[in-house]
């Protein structure tokens, strides 16, 4: 695994690949790398170099929006000893390092790394045209690196509290119905779920309600959480919580059911924040570099 080894072939200590998610329809992979704050930068950059050598955005196709050969690099703190400032420093170094190591790459910044505005990922993606079918790279001004080029596109690099990915599939091919459900549950809609950003996409003959579940600072009042306790954690003494997958699933099922459409299932891309930290601690303590190969056996 390319992110686990340096150019000389020596393995990066204190680094593990926790999960690898691949999707054919989306033509997209999500790789979860966990490392100490001192090792994470090099692990990420090694993976990016490999990806940029393999992926040409001029020929890339897929139903999921995408702007870069490396589309997104979010850095999250898992341990109490890791501060927001530490992740911000590493995100900025990764953005700079990527554009230096792979000539022609460029990046935009989000979250804590987007100082002083600290705009969220969805906000920055909208500014960059990420949601458009064919973004106009000529109209984009990157935060780091040159004008985005067709070969590599544009990479989002940032730091933030943990973001969970929860995908709920409904048994229909009507994407417009999926879009109406996505709109109803997303944070920006009155009555939507705090921290939840949503897309509706065609997927394997059905429609997937793909949710980025951002962590929200503080404890939310009951009328916003539907009375269900939200999982919580802390970063630097600050409390955060996130919408549980069960609540998102129930809300989608309710809205789809009103239209006579049933659910097909719910899947997490990766882990909840609590699971991610627990599995990371286990994998690193046991020296398991490629935990993604082991996790099914260990978690059964």
Short mmCIF file of C-alpha atoms in Angstrom, two decimals:
data_model
loop_
_atom_site.label_atom_id
_atom_site.label_comp_id
_atom_site.label_asym_id
_atom_site.label_seq_id
_atom_site.Cartn_x
_atom_site.Cartn_y
_atom_site.Cartn_z
CA UNK A 1 0.00 0.00 0.00
CA UNK A 2 1.65 3.18 -1.32
CA UNK A 3 0.80 5.46 1.63
CA UNK A 4 2.48 3.07 4.08
CA UNK A 5 5.96 3.20 2.57
CA UNK A 6 8.43 5.93 1.69
CA UNK A 7 10.26 6.09 -1.66
CA UNK A 8 13.08 3.90 -0.34
CA UNK A 9 10.61 1.16 0.58
CA UNK A 10 10.84 1.66 4.36
CA UNK A 11 7.44 1.50 6.07
CA UNK A 12 6.10 4.58 7.81
CA UNK A 13 5.82 3.69 11.49
CA UNK A 14 2.62 4.48 13.35
CA UNK A 15 0.47 4.48 10.20
CA UNK A 16 -2.44 2.27 9.17
CA UNK A 17 -4.94 2.13 6.33
CA UNK A 18 -8.13 1.67 8.30
CA UNK A 19 -10.59 1.33 5.43
CA UNK A 20 -10.84 1.35 1.63
CA UNK A 21 -14.18 2.00 -0.07
CA UNK A 22 -14.56 1.59 -3.83
CA UNK A 23 -17.68 2.23 -5.88
CA UNK A 24 -18.05 1.33 -9.57
CA UNK A 25 -20.97 3.65 -10.44
CA UNK A 26 -19.39 6.57 -8.62
CA UNK A 27 -15.92 5.66 -10.01
CA UNK A 28 -14.64 6.83 -6.67
CA UNK A 29 -12.49 5.47 -3.86
CA UNK A 30 -12.31 6.65 -0.25
CA UNK A 31 -9.18 5.64 1.69
CA UNK A 32 -9.08 6.17 5.47
CA UNK A 33 -5.51 6.68 6.69
CA UNK A 34 -4.75 6.98 10.40
CA UNK A 35 -1.37 8.08 11.72
CA UNK A 36 0.27 10.15 14.42
CA UNK A 37 0.24 13.88 13.76
CA UNK A 38 3.96 13.62 12.94
CA UNK A 39 3.44 10.93 10.29
CA UNK A 40 0.13 11.82 8.64
CA UNK A 41 1.53 14.38 6.16
CA UNK A 42 3.97 12.02 4.47
CA UNK A 43 1.44 9.18 4.34
CA UNK A 44 -1.12 11.41 2.62
CA UNK A 45 1.35 12.84 0.13
CA UNK A 46 2.62 9.38 -0.86
CA UNK A 47 -0.96 8.32 -1.58
CA UNK A 48 -1.63 11.51 -3.54
CA UNK A 49 1.45 11.06 -5.71
CA UNK A 50 0.33 7.56 -6.62
CA UNK A 51 -3.24 8.65 -7.37
CA UNK A 52 -2.13 11.54 -9.57
CA UNK A 53 0.07 9.18 -11.55
CA UNK A 54 -2.85 6.83 -12.20
CA UNK A 55 -5.89 9.09 -12.68
CA UNK A 56 -6.40 11.48 -15.59
CA UNK A 57 -9.37 13.79 -15.08
CA UNK A 58 -9.62 14.34 -18.82
CA UNK A 59 -10.95 10.80 -19.21
CA UNK A 60 -12.61 10.34 -15.81
CA UNK A 61 -16.36 9.55 -15.73
CA UNK A 62 -18.74 8.72 -12.89
CA UNK A 63 -22.14 9.74 -11.51
CA UNK A 64 -20.62 11.24 -8.33
CA UNK A 65 -19.43 14.87 -8.61
CA UNK A 66 -15.65 15.11 -8.76
CA UNK A 67 -13.17 17.85 -9.58
CA UNK A 68 -9.78 16.30 -8.88
CA UNK A 69 -7.72 13.16 -9.40
CA UNK A 70 -7.40 13.52 -5.64
CA UNK A 71 -10.79 15.07 -4.98
CA UNK A 72 -10.73 15.58 -1.22
CA UNK A 73 -8.24 15.45 1.67
CA UNK A 74 -9.95 16.08 5.03
CA UNK A 75 -7.83 15.82 8.18
CA UNK A 76 -9.67 15.02 11.42
CA UNK A 77 -8.37 14.88 15.02
CA UNK A 78 -9.23 11.57 16.69
CA UNK A 79 -7.37 11.83 20.00
CA UNK A 80 -7.80 14.42 22.76
CA UNK A 81 -4.09 15.22 22.52
CA UNK A 82 -4.45 16.34 18.87
CA UNK A 83 -5.57 19.95 18.56
CA UNK A 84 -7.46 21.73 15.81
CA UNK A 85 -4.31 23.81 15.27
CA UNK A 86 -2.28 20.66 14.64
CA UNK A 87 -4.66 19.45 11.95
CA UNK A 88 -4.78 22.90 10.38
CA UNK A 89 -0.98 23.02 10.17
CA UNK A 90 -0.87 19.60 8.51
CA UNK A 91 -3.66 20.45 6.05
CA UNK A 92 -1.81 23.56 4.89
CA UNK A 93 1.44 21.59 4.59
CA UNK A 94 -0.30 18.85 2.59
CA UNK A 95 -1.82 21.38 0.18
CA UNK A 96 1.57 23.00 -0.34
CA UNK A 97 3.38 19.68 -0.55
CA UNK A 98 0.98 18.27 -3.13
CA UNK A 99 1.42 21.23 -5.46
CA UNK A 100 5.20 21.01 -5.10
CA UNK A 101 5.54 17.25 -5.55
CA UNK A 102 3.05 16.89 -8.41
CA UNK A 103 3.59 19.77 -10.79
CA UNK A 104 0.28 21.06 -12.19
CA UNK A 105 -1.88 20.22 -9.18
CA UNK A 106 -3.78 22.89 -7.27
CA UNK A 107 -5.96 23.05 -4.18
CA UNK A 108 -8.69 24.95 -2.40
CA UNK A 109 -8.90 25.12 1.41
CA UNK A 110 -11.86 24.53 3.71
CA UNK A 111 -12.72 24.26 7.39
CA UNK A 112 -10.10 25.28 9.92
CA UNK A 113 -7.50 25.53 7.14
CA UNK A 114 -9.52 28.26 5.39
CA UNK A 115 -8.29 31.05 7.66
CA UNK A 116 -9.76 33.45 8.69
CA UNK A 117 -13.19 32.66 7.17
CA UNK A 118 -13.16 28.92 7.96
CA UNK A 119 -15.80 28.19 5.36
CA UNK A 120 -17.25 24.68 5.33
CA UNK A 121 -16.65 22.08 2.61
CA UNK A 122 -20.10 22.40 1.02
CA UNK A 123 -19.73 26.20 0.87
CA UNK A 124 -16.30 26.00 -0.77
CA UNK A 125 -17.38 23.28 -3.20
CA UNK A 126 -20.28 25.44 -4.33
CA UNK A 127 -17.92 28.38 -4.86
CA UNK A 128 -15.59 26.19 -6.94
CA UNK A 129 -18.36 24.74 -9.09
CA UNK A 130 -17.91 21.19 -7.73
CA UNK A 131 -21.64 20.44 -7.99
CA UNK A 132 -21.77 21.36 -11.71
CA UNK A 133 -21.67 18.56 -14.28
CA UNK A 134 -18.80 20.24 -16.14
CA UNK A 135 -17.03 22.80 -13.91
CA UNK A 136 -15.23 25.61 -15.72
CA UNK A 137 -11.65 25.28 -14.46
CA UNK A 138 -10.68 28.53 -16.22
CA UNK A 139 -13.00 30.47 -13.91
CA UNK A 140 -11.50 29.02 -10.73
CA UNK A 141 -8.79 30.64 -8.66
CA UNK A 142 -7.05 28.05 -6.51
CA UNK A 143 -5.94 28.86 -2.96
CA UNK A 144 -2.68 26.92 -3.41
CA UNK A 145 -0.89 26.16 -6.66
CA UNK A 146 -1.52 27.25 -10.25
CA UNK A 147 -4.72 27.63 -12.24
CA UNK A 148 -6.41 24.20 -12.15
CA UNK A 149 -5.41 22.02 -15.10
CA UNK A 150 -7.54 19.41 -16.87
CA UNK A 151 -5.10 16.59 -16.14
CA UNK A 152 -5.32 16.81 -12.32
CA UNK A 153 -8.31 19.08 -11.71
CA UNK A 154 -8.67 20.64 -8.26
CA UNK A 155 -8.20 19.11 -4.80
CA UNK A 156 -10.05 20.18 -1.65
CA UNK A 157 -7.77 20.15 1.41
CA UNK A 158 -8.93 21.02 4.90
CA UNK A 159 -9.26 20.20 8.57
CA UNK A 160 -12.38 19.91 10.70
CA UNK A 161 -14.11 17.82 13.33
CA UNK A 162 -14.90 14.31 12.07
CA UNK A 163 -17.33 13.97 9.15
CA UNK A 164 -19.23 10.69 8.84
CA UNK A 165 -20.57 9.45 5.49
CA UNK A 166 -23.99 7.79 5.62
CA UNK A 167 -25.67 6.58 2.41
CA UNK A 168 -29.32 5.52 2.39
CA UNK A 169 -30.65 3.72 -0.71
CA UNK A 170 -34.31 3.92 -1.71
CA UNK A 171 -36.01 1.49 -4.11
CA UNK A 172 -36.72 3.77 -7.05
CA UNK A 173 -35.01 5.12 -10.14
CA UNK A 174 -36.71 8.50 -9.77
CA UNK A 175 -33.79 10.83 -9.03
CA UNK A 176 -36.16 13.81 -8.73
CA UNK A 177 -37.86 12.08 -5.79
CA UNK A 178 -34.44 11.49 -4.27
CA UNK A 179 -33.59 15.17 -4.71
CA UNK A 180 -36.77 16.21 -2.89
CA UNK A 181 -35.86 13.93 0.03
CA UNK A 182 -32.29 15.24 0.04
CA UNK A 183 -33.54 18.81 0.16
CA UNK A 184 -35.92 18.03 3.04
CA UNK A 185 -33.27 16.58 5.34
CA UNK A 186 -30.26 18.78 4.58
CA UNK A 187 -29.16 21.29 7.18
CA UNK A 188 -29.95 24.39 5.11
CA UNK A 189 -33.67 23.52 4.92
CA UNK A 190 -36.05 24.57 7.69
CA UNK A 191 -36.62 21.42 9.72
CA UNK A 192 -33.53 19.72 8.25
CA UNK A 193 -30.94 17.85 10.27
CA UNK A 194 -28.08 19.97 11.69
CA UNK A 195 -24.71 19.14 10.12
CA UNK A 196 -26.18 17.01 7.32
CA UNK A 197 -25.20 17.81 3.71
CA UNK A 198 -26.96 15.67 1.10
CA UNK A 199 -26.91 14.61 -2.56
CA UNK A 200 -29.28 12.25 -4.37
CA UNK A 201 -27.52 10.11 -6.99
CA UNK A 202 -28.46 7.19 -9.28
CA UNK A 203 -26.77 4.07 -7.95
CA UNK A 204 -26.99 0.43 -9.01
CA UNK A 205 -30.51 0.75 -10.42
CA UNK A 206 -31.81 2.68 -7.42
CA UNK A 207 -31.29 6.13 -5.85
CA UNK A 208 -28.80 6.77 -3.07
CA UNK A 209 -29.30 9.59 -0.59
CA UNK A 210 -25.61 10.32 0.07
CA UNK A 211 -25.04 12.25 3.29
CA UNK A 212 -21.97 14.00 4.65
CA UNK A 213 -22.70 14.13 8.38
CA UNK A 214 -20.67 16.96 9.88
CA UNK A 215 -20.03 17.21 13.60
CA UNK A 216 -21.82 20.10 15.31
CA UNK A 217 -20.29 22.06 18.19
CA UNK A 218 -22.10 21.91 21.53
CA UNK A 219 -25.18 19.97 22.59
CA UNK A 220 -28.32 20.50 20.55
CA UNK A 221 -31.78 20.98 22.09
CA UNK A 222 -34.21 18.05 21.93
CA UNK A 223 -36.45 19.60 19.29
CA UNK A 224 -33.49 19.56 16.84
CA UNK A 225 -32.39 16.02 17.64
CA UNK A 226 -35.87 14.44 17.40
CA UNK A 227 -35.46 13.40 21.04
CA UNK A 228 -32.76 10.84 20.17
CA UNK A 229 -29.37 11.17 21.90
CA UNK A 230 -26.67 12.17 19.41
CA UNK A 231 -23.24 10.55 19.70
CA UNK A 232 -20.74 13.05 21.14
CA UNK A 233 -16.99 13.52 21.55
CA UNK A 234 -14.63 16.35 22.40
CA UNK A 235 -11.72 18.18 20.77
CA UNK A 236 -9.54 20.39 22.92
CA UNK A 237 -12.19 20.52 25.62
CA UNK A 238 -14.93 21.53 23.14
CA UNK A 239 -17.93 19.21 22.88
CA UNK A 240 -19.20 18.04 19.46
CA UNK A 241 -22.03 15.75 18.38
CA UNK A 242 -23.38 14.34 15.11
CA UNK A 243 -26.68 13.06 13.74
CA UNK A 244 -26.87 9.27 14.19
CA UNK A 245 -27.26 7.07 11.11
CA UNK A 246 -30.45 5.64 12.62
CA UNK A 247 -32.11 9.07 12.62
CA UNK A 248 -31.06 9.82 9.04
CA UNK A 249 -32.35 6.41 7.93
CA UNK A 250 -35.67 6.91 9.71
CA UNK A 251 -36.15 10.36 8.19
CA UNK A 252 -35.42 9.11 4.66
CA UNK A 253 -37.69 6.07 5.14
CA UNK A 254 -40.53 8.31 6.33
CA UNK A 255 -40.23 10.73 3.40
CA UNK A 256 -39.86 7.95 0.82
CA UNK A 257 -42.76 6.00 2.35
CA UNK A 258 -45.09 8.94 1.83
CA UNK A 259 -44.47 8.47 -1.90
CA UNK A 260 -44.95 4.70 -1.74
CA UNK A 261 -41.22 4.00 -2.04
CA UNK A 262 -39.45 1.53 0.24
CA UNK A 263 -35.93 1.47 1.64
CA UNK A 264 -33.21 -0.82 0.36
CA UNK A 265 -30.59 -0.22 3.04
CA UNK A 266 -28.12 2.07 4.80
CA UNK A 267 -24.33 1.95 4.59
CA UNK A 268 -21.59 3.89 6.33
CA UNK A 269 -18.59 4.79 4.19
CA UNK A 270 -15.97 4.24 6.84
CA UNK A 271 -16.92 4.64 10.49
CA UNK A 272 -18.59 6.73 13.15
CA UNK A 273 -16.13 9.00 15.03
CA UNK A 274 -16.22 6.71 18.08
CA UNK A 275 -15.60 3.54 16.03
CA UNK A 276 -12.85 5.21 14.02
CA UNK A 277 -10.94 6.20 17.14
CA UNK A 278 -11.35 2.81 18.79
CA UNK A 279 -10.28 0.84 15.73
CA UNK A 280 -7.39 3.23 15.06
CA UNK A 281 -6.07 2.77 18.59
CA UNK A 282 -6.32 -1.00 18.23
CA UNK A 283 -4.68 -1.13 14.79
CA UNK A 284 -1.78 1.12 15.79
CA UNK A 285 -1.20 -0.61 19.13
CA UNK A 286 -1.05 -3.98 17.33
CA UNK A 287 1.11 -2.67 14.49
CA UNK A 288 -1.48 -3.62 11.85
CA UNK A 289 -0.51 -1.51 8.82
CA UNK A 290 -3.29 -2.70 6.51
CA UNK A 291 -6.18 -2.92 8.93
CA UNK A 292 -8.68 -2.73 6.06
CA UNK A 293 -7.75 -6.33 5.22
CA UNK A 294 -8.26 -7.43 8.83
CA UNK A 295 -11.27 -5.48 10.01
CA UNK A 296 -14.00 -7.91 8.96
CA UNK A 297 -12.36 -10.77 10.86
CA UNK A 298 -11.63 -8.59 13.90
CA UNK A 299 -15.07 -6.97 14.09
CA UNK A 300 -17.15 -10.15 13.59
#
